[in-house]
Short mmCIF file of C-alpha atoms in Angstrom, two decimals:
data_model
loop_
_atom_site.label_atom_id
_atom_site.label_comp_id
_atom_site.label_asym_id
_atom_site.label_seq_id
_atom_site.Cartn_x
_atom_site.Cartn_y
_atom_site.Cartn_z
CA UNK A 8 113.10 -36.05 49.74
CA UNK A 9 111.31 -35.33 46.54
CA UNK A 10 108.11 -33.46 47.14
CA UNK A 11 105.10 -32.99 44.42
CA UNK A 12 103.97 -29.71 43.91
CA UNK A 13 101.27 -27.93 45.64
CA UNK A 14 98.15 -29.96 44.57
CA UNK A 15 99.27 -32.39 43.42
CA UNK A 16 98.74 -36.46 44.50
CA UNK A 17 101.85 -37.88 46.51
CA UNK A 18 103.11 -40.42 44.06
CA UNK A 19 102.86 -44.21 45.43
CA UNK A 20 103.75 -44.99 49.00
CA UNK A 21 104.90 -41.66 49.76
CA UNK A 22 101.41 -40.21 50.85
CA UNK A 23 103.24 -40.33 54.32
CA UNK A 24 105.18 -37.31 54.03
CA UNK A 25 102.12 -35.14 54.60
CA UNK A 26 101.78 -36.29 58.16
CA UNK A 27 105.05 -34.05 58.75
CA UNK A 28 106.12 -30.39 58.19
CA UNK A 29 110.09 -31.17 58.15
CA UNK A 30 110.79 -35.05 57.77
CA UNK A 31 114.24 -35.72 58.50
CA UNK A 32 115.61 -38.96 56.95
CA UNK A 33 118.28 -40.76 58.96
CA UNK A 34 120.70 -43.64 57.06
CA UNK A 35 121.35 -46.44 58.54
CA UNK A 36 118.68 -46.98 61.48
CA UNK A 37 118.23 -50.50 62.53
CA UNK A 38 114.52 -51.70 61.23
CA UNK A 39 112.62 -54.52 61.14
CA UNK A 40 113.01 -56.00 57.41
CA UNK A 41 109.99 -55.36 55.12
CA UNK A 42 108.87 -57.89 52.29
CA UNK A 43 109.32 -55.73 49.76
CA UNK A 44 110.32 -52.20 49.11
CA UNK A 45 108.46 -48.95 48.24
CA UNK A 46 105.52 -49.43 50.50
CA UNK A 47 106.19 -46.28 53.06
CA UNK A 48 107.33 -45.81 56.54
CA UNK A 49 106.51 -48.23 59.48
CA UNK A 50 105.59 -46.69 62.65
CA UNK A 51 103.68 -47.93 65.77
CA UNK A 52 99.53 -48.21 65.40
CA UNK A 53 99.59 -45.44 68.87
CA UNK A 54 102.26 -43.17 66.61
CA UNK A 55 99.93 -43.61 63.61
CA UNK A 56 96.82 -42.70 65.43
CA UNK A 57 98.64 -39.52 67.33
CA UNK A 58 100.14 -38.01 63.85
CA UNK A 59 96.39 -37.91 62.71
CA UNK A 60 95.55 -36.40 65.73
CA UNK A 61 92.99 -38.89 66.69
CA UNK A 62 92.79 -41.72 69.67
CA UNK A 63 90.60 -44.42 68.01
CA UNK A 64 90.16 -46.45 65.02
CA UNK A 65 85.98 -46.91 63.39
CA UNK A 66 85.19 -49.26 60.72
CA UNK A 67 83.11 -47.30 58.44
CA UNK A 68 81.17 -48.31 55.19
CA UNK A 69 83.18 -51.97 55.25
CA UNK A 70 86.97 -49.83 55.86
CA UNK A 71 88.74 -49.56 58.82
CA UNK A 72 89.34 -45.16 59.41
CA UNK A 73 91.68 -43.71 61.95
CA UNK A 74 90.19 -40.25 61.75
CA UNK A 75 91.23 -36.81 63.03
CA UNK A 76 89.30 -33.61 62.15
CA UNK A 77 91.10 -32.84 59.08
CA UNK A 78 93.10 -35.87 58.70
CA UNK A 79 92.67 -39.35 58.14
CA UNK A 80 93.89 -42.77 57.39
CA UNK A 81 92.47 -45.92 55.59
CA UNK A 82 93.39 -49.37 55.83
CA UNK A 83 93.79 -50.52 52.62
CA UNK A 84 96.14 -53.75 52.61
CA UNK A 85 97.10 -56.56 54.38
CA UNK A 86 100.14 -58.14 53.06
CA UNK A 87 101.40 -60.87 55.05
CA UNK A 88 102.02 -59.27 58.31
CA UNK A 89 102.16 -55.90 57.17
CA UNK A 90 98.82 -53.53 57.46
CA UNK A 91 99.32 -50.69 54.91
CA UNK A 92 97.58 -47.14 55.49
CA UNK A 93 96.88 -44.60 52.80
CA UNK A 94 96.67 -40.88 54.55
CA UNK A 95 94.30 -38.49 52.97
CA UNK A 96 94.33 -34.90 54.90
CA UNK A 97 92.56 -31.38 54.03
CA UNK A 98 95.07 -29.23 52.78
CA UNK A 99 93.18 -25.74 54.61
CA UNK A 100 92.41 -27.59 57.56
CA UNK A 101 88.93 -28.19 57.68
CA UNK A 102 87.09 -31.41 57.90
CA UNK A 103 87.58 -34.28 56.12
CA UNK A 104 84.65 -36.19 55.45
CA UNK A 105 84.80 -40.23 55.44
CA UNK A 106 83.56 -40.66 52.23
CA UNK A 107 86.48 -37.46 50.88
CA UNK A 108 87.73 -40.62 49.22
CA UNK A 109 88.45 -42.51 45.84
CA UNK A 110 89.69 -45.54 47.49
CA UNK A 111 88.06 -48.97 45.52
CA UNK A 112 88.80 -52.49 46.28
CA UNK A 113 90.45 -52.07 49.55
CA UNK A 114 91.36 -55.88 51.46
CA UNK A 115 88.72 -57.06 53.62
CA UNK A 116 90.39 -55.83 57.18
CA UNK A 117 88.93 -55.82 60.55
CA UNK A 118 89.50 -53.70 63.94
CA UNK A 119 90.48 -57.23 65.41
CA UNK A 120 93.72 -57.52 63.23
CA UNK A 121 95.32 -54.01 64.08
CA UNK A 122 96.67 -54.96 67.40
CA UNK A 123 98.92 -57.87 65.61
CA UNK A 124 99.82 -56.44 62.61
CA UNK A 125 102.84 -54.44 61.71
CA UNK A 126 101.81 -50.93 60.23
CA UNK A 127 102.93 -48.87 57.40
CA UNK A 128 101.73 -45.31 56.14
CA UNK A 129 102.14 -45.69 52.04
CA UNK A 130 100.31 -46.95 48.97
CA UNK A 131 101.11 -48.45 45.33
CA UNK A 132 98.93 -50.39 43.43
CA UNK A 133 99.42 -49.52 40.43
CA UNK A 134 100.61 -51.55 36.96
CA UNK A 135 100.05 -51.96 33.57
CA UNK A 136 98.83 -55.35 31.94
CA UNK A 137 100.36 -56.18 28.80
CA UNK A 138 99.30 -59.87 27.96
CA UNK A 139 96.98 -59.55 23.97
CA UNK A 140 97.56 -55.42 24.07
CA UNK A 141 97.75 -53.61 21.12
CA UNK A 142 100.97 -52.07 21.85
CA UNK A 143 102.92 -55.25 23.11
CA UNK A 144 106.07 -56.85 21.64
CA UNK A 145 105.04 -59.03 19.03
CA UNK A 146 108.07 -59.98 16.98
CA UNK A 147 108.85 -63.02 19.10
CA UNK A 148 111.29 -65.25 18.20
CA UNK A 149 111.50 -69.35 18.83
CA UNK A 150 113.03 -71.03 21.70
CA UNK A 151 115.16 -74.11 19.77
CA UNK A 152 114.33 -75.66 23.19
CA UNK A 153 114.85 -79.07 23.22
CA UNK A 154 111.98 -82.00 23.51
CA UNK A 155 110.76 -83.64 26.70
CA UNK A 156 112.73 -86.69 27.39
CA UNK A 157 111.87 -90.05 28.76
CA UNK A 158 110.03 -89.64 31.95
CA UNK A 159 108.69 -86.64 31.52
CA UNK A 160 105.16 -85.72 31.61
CA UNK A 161 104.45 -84.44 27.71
CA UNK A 162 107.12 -87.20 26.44
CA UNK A 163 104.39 -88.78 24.33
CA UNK A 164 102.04 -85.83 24.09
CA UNK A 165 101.48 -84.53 20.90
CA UNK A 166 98.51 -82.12 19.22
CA UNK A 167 97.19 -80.68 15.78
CA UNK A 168 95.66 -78.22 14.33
CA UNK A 169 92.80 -80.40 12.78
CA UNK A 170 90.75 -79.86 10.06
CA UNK A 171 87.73 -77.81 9.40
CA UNK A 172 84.89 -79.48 8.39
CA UNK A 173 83.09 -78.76 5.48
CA UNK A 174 80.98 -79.82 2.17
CA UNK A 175 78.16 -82.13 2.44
CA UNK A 176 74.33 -81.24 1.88
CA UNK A 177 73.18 -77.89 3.28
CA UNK A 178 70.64 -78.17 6.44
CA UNK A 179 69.66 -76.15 9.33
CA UNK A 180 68.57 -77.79 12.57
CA UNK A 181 65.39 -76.15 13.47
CA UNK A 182 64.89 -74.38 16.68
CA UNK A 183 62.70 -77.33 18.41
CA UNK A 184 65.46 -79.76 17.97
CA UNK A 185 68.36 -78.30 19.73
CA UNK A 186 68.79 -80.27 22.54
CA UNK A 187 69.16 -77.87 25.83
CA UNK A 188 72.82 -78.81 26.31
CA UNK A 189 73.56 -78.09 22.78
CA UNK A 190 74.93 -74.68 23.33
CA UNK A 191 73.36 -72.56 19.92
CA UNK A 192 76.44 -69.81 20.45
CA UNK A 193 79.28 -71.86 21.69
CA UNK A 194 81.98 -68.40 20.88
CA UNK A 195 80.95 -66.80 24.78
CA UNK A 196 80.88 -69.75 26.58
CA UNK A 197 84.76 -70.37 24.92
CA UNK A 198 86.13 -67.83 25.92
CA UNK A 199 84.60 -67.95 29.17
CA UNK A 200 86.29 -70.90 29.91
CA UNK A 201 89.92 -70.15 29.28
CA UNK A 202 89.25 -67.29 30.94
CA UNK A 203 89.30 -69.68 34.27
CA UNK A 204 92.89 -70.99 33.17
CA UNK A 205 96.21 -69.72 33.48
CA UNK A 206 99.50 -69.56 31.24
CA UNK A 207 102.71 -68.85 31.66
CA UNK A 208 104.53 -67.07 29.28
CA UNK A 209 108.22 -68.18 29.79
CA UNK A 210 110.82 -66.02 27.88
CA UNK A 211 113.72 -68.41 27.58
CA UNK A 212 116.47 -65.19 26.61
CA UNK A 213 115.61 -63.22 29.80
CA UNK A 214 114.95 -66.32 32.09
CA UNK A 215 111.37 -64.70 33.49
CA UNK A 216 108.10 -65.51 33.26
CA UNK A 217 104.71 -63.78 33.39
CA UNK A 218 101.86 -65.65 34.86
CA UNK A 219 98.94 -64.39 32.88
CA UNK A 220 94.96 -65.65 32.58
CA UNK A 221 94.07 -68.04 29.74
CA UNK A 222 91.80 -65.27 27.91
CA UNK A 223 95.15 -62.69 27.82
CA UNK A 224 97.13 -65.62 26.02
CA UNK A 225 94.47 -66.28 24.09
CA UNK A 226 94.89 -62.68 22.58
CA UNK A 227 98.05 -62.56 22.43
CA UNK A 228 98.76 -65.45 20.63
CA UNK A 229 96.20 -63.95 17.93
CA UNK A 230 97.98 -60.78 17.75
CA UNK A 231 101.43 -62.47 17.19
CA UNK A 232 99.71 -64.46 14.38
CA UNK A 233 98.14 -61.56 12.48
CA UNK A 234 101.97 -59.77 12.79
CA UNK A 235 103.26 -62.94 11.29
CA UNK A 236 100.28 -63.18 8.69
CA UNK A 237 101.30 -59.32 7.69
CA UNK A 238 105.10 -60.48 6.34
CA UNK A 239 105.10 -63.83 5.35
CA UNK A 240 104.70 -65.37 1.95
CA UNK A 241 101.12 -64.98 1.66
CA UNK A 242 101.15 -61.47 2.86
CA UNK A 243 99.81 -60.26 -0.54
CA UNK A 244 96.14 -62.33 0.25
CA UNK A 245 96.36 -60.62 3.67
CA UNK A 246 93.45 -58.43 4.03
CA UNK A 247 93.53 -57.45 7.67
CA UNK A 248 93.54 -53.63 8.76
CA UNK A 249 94.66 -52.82 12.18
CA UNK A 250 93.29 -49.58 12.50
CA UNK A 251 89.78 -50.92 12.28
CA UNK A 252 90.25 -52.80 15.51
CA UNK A 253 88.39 -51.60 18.45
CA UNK A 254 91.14 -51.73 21.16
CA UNK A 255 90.51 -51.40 25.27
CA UNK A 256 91.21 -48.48 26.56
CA UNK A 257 93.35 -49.59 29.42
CA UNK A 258 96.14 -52.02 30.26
CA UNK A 259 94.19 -54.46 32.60
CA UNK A 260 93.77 -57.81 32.98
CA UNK A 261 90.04 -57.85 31.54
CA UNK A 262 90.59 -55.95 28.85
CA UNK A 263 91.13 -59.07 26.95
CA UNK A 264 87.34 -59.90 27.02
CA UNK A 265 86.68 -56.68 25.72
CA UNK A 266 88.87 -56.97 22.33
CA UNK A 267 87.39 -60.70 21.54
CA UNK A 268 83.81 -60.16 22.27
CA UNK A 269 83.71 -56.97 20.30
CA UNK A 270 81.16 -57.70 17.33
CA UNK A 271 83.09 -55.04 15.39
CA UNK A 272 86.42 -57.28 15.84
CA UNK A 273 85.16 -60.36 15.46
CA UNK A 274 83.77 -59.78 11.66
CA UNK A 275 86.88 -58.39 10.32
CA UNK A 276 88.66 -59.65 7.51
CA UNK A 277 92.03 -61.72 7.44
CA UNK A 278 92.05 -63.66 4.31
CA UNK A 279 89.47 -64.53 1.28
CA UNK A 280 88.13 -67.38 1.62
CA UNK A 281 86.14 -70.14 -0.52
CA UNK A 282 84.29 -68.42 -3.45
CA UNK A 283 80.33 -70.45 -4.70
CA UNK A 284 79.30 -69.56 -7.55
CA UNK A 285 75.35 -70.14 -7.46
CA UNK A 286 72.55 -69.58 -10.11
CA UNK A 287 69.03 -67.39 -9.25
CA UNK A 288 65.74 -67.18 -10.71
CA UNK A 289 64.74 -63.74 -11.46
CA UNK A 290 60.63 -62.84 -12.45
CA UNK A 291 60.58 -60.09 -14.33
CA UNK A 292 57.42 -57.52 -14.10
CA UNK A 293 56.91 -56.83 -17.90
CA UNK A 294 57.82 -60.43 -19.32
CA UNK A 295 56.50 -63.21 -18.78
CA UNK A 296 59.38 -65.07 -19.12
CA UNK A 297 61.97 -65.16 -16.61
CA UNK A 298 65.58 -65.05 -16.31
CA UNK A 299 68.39 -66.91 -14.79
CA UNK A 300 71.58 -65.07 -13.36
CA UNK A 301 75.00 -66.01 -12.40
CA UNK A 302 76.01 -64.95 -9.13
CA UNK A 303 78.96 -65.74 -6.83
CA UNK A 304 79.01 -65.44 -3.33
CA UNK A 305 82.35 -64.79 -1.36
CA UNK A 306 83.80 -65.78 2.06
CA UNK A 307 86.25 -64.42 4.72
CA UNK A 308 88.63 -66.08 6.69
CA UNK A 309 87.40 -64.11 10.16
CA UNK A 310 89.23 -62.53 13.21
CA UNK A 311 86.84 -64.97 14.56
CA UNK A 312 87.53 -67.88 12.97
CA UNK A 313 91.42 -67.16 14.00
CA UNK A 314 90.34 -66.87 17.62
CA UNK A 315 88.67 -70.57 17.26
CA UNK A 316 91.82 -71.87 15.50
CA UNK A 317 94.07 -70.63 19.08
CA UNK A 318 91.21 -71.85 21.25
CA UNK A 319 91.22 -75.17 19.85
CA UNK A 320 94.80 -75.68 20.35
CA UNK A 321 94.92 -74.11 24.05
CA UNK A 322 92.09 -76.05 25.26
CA UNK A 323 93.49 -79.64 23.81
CA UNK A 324 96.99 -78.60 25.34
CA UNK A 325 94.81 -77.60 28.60
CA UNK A 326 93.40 -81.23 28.86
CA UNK A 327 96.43 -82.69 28.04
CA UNK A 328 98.12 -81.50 30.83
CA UNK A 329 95.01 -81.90 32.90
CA UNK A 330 95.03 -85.84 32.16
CA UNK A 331 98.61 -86.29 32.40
CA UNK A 332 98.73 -84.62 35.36
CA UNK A 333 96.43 -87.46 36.33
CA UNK A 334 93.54 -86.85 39.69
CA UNK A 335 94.34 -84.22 42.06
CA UNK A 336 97.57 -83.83 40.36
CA UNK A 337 98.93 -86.80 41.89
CA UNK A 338 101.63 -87.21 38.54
CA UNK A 339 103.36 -83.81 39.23
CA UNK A 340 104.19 -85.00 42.59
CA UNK A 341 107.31 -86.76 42.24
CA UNK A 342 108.08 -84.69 38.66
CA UNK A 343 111.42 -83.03 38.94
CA UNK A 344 111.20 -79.22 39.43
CA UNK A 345 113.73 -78.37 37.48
CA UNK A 346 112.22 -78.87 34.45
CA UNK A 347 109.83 -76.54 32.79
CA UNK A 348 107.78 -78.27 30.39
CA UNK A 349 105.61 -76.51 27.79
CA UNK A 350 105.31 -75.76 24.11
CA UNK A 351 106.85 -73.38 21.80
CA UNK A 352 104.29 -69.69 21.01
CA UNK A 353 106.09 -69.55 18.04
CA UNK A 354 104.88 -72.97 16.60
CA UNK A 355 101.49 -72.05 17.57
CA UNK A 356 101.61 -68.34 16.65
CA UNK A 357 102.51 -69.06 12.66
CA UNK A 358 100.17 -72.74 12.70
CA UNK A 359 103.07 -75.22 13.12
CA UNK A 360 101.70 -78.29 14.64
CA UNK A 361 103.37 -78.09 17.78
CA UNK A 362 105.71 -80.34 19.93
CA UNK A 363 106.40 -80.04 23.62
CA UNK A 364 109.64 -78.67 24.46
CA UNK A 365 111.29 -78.79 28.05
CA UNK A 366 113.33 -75.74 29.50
CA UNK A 367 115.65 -76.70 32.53
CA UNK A 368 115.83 -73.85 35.48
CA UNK A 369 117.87 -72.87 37.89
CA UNK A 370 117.39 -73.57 41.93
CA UNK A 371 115.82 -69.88 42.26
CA UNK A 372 113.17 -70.87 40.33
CA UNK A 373 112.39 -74.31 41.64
CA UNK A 374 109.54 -73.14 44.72
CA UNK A 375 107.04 -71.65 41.40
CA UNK A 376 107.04 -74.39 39.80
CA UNK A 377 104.87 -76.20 42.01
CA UNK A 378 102.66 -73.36 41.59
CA UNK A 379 101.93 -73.32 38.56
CA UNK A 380 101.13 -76.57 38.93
CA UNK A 381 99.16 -76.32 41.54
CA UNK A 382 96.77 -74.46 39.42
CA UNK A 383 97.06 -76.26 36.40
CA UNK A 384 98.88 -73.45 34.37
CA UNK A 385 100.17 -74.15 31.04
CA UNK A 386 103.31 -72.91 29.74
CA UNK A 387 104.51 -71.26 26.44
CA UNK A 388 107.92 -70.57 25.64
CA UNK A 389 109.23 -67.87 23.68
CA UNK A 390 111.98 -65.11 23.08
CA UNK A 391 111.26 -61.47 23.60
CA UNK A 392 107.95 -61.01 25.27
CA UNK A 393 109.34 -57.83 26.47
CA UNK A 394 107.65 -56.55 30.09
CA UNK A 395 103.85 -58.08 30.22
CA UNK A 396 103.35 -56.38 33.14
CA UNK A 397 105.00 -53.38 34.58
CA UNK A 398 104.65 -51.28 37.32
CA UNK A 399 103.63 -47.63 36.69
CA UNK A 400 106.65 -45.70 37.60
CA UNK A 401 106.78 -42.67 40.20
CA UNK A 402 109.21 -40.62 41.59
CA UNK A 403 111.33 -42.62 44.01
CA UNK A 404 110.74 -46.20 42.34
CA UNK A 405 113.39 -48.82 42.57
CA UNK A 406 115.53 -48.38 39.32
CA UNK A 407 115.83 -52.26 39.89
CA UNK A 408 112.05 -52.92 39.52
CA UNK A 409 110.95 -50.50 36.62
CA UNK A 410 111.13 -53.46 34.98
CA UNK A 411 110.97 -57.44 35.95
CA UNK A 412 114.63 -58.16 36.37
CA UNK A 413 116.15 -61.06 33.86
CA UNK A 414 117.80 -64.07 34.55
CA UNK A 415 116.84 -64.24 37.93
CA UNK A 416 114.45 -67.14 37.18
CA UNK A 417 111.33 -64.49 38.59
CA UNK A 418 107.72 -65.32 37.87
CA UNK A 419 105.45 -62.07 37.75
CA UNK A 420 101.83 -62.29 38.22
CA UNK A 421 99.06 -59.44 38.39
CA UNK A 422 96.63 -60.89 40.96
CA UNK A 423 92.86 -59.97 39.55
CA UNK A 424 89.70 -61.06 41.07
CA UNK A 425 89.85 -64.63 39.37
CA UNK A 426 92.85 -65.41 40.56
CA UNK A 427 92.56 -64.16 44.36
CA UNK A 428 90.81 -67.89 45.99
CA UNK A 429 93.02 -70.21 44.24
CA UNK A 430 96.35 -68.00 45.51
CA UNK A 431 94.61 -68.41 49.17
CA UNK A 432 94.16 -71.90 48.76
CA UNK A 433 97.55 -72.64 47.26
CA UNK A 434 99.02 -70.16 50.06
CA UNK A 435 98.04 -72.56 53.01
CA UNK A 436 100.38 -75.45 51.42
CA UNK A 437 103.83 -73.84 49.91
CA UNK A 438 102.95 -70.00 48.60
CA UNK A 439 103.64 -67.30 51.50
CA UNK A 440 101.73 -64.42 49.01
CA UNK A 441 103.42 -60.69 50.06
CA UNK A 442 101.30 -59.09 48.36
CA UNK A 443 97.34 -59.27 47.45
CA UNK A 444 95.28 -56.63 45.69
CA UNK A 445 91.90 -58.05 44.49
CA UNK A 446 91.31 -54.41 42.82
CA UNK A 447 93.11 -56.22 39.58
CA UNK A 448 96.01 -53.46 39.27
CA UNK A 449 98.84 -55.00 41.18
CA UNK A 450 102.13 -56.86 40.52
CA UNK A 451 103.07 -58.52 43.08
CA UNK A 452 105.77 -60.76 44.08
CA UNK A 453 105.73 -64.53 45.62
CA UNK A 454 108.08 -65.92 48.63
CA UNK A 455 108.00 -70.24 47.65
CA UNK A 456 109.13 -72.60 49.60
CA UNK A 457 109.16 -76.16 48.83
CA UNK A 458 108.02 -79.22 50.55
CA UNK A 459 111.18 -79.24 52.04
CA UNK A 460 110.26 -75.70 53.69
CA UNK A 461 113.29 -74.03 52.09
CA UNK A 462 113.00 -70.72 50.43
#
């Protein structure tokens, strides 16, 4: 086995091999199969308690300890019927405090559970979030997928980009007469909203998909357009400057709201826009005449004002699929799940109207498909998202899952705070979740059955 150095943190769900002077690994050992790999070694709760030398288990500051004098373990997940442990020990064998911890955002556990579950000493929980970063893939190509055909739901379905109103005589509605559900700063409460939502971004080459909040897409999509904007045929009017973006510091779900609520972001420059030319009265002190000057006014075409232009397309294809998937969904019902419906990012990254286009799958990916609709997500097509989420490698990682395998029809999700009550409610009709981390730093994978209750 691969040790770290003195010092240094066991890498993910091998914390276990502290609990043991000289580990010896045996091959081929009938065990009880896990739901997924990498999370550490199972042993009995009474085994568990004895190898941190204690005979009890205390629920301390809302966590559930088994703890020795210098040892101690910490419930930290509960993922299906697995209960996962994290050991933490004092390396010169003095006591270990409760709180000698960094744990955050452990799984609501109780004493009551520990007699039924099955328990394992390990811990990961640890990925990267990809969806609107600075550093994602951005050169994504079309799908040439073809469009819905009779009977399906977007057959008829059809949106545009609108127009932007403007002229007409200048006015300003005074403070008095805004009505209070008039909204005076309707840009928060935007992207509040799609923040609720969820899309999934289906890359058609590498048959996967990356389930990803409505807010992330949002970003993204903006970021694909600005690459596009920087080598197309207007790219000599494009006045945008990358490095004067103020960029989250981490890959997380959230970070999202950071980058589009930024005041620094949201005034910089894309294109020039509409030039007035207006005249002013000047009094001047020693004449008693006064003058008249020229003066002309220029606009911007905003980072803001391309957010809008995405949000007004997402949120029209949102409700479209919201009232074609009629109350409580009842439409999807008797839809075919082989058929992925959605529309093309390309189309909406480079301000194509956009058409709905249909992708068929195979049987392994038939079970998420009534997930996403469960939960109302949308879907974009593309080619070449590259990895929107990955899982932060360690020593001992699957070479298999350093990165989302292709054409294996997978759906990857990263299961933040948001998302954690709709994946319980959806898990009590046809999800069986493996894995839930409401911390926000987890990929996880999702057993689905159908109605049918096959896997």
């Amino acid at each position: 086995m691969n040790e770290p150095a003195t010092g240094e943190e066991a890498p993910p769900g091998q914390c276990w091999h502290n609990m043991f002077r000289n580990p010896i690994m045996v091959s081929g050992y009938p065990i009880l199969t896990k739901h997924e790999h990498g999370l550490g070694v199972e042993m009995p709760l009474n085994m568990v308690a004895g190898l941190a030398g204690s005979e009890r288990a205390n629920q301390f500051d809302g966590k559930v300890f088994i703890k020795g004098f210098s040892t101690m373990l910490i419930a930290v997940k509960i993922t299906t019927d697995l209960l996962i442990w994290h050991y933490f020990y004092n390396s010169e064998g003095e006591r270990i405090s409760y709180l000698d911890h960094t744990l955050q955002g452990v799984d609501d556990i109780s004493l009551l559970q520990l007699d039924t579950a099955r328990h394992v000493v390990g811990w990961c929980s640890d990925s990267m979030y990809y969806a609107g970063a600075a550093d994602a893939r951005y050169d994504i190509r079309g799908t040439g997928l073809p469009h819905p055909h009779a009977g399906c739901l977007l057959e008829k379905v059809s949106i545009s980009g609108g127009k932007v109103i403007e002229g007409g005589v200048t006015f300003a509605v005074g403070v008095k007469d805004i009505p209070p559900h008039l909204t005076r700063n309707w840009y928060i409460p935007k992207l509040r909203w799609i923040a609720t939502k969820y899309v999934v971004l289906w890359d058609e080459t590498d048959k996967r998909g990356w389930l990803v909040n409505g807010i992330s897409a949002l970003l993204h999509l903006v970021r694909a357009s600005l690459e596009h904007y920087r080598t197309d045929d207007f790219s000599s009017s494009f006045l945008f400057d990358p490095s004067k973006m103020t960029d989250a510091a981490e890959h997380k779900p959230n970070s999202a709201h950071k980058v589009l609520i930024d005041d620094n972001n949201k005034q910089l420059e894309i294109y020039p826009g509409k030039s007035e030319r207006f005249e002013e009265d000047e009094a001047k002190q020693k004449e008693a005449e006064g003058s008249r000057t020229w003066k002309k006014k220029r606009g911007y075409y905003l980072f803001e004002d391309l957010v809008e232009q995405h949000y007004n397309i997402l949120e029209q294809i949102m409700d479209h699929h919201s009232h074609m998937a009629g109350r409580n969904g009842v439409n999807l019902k008797v839809r075919v799940r082989k058929y992925l419906e959605g529309w093309d990012f390309v189309e909406l990254a480079t301000d194509h109207d956009p058409c709905p286009r249909i992708a068929t799958l195979q049987a392994l990916g038939y079970g998420w498909v009534d997930f996403i609709r469960s939960i109302g997500a949308v879907t974009l097509f593309g080619r070449g998202f590259g990895d929107i989420i990955r899982p932060i490698e360690f020593d001992g990682m699957c070479p298999n899952w350093r990165s989302l395998p292709t054409r294996k029809y997978y759906l990857a999700a990263n299961l933040f705070k948001a998302f954690y009550g709709i994946v319980l409610e959806i898990s009590l009709r046809h999800v069986n979740v493996k894995d839930v981390d409401r911390s926000g730093g987890t990929m996880i994978q999702f057993k689905f059955s159908g109605p049918e209750g096959r896997v």
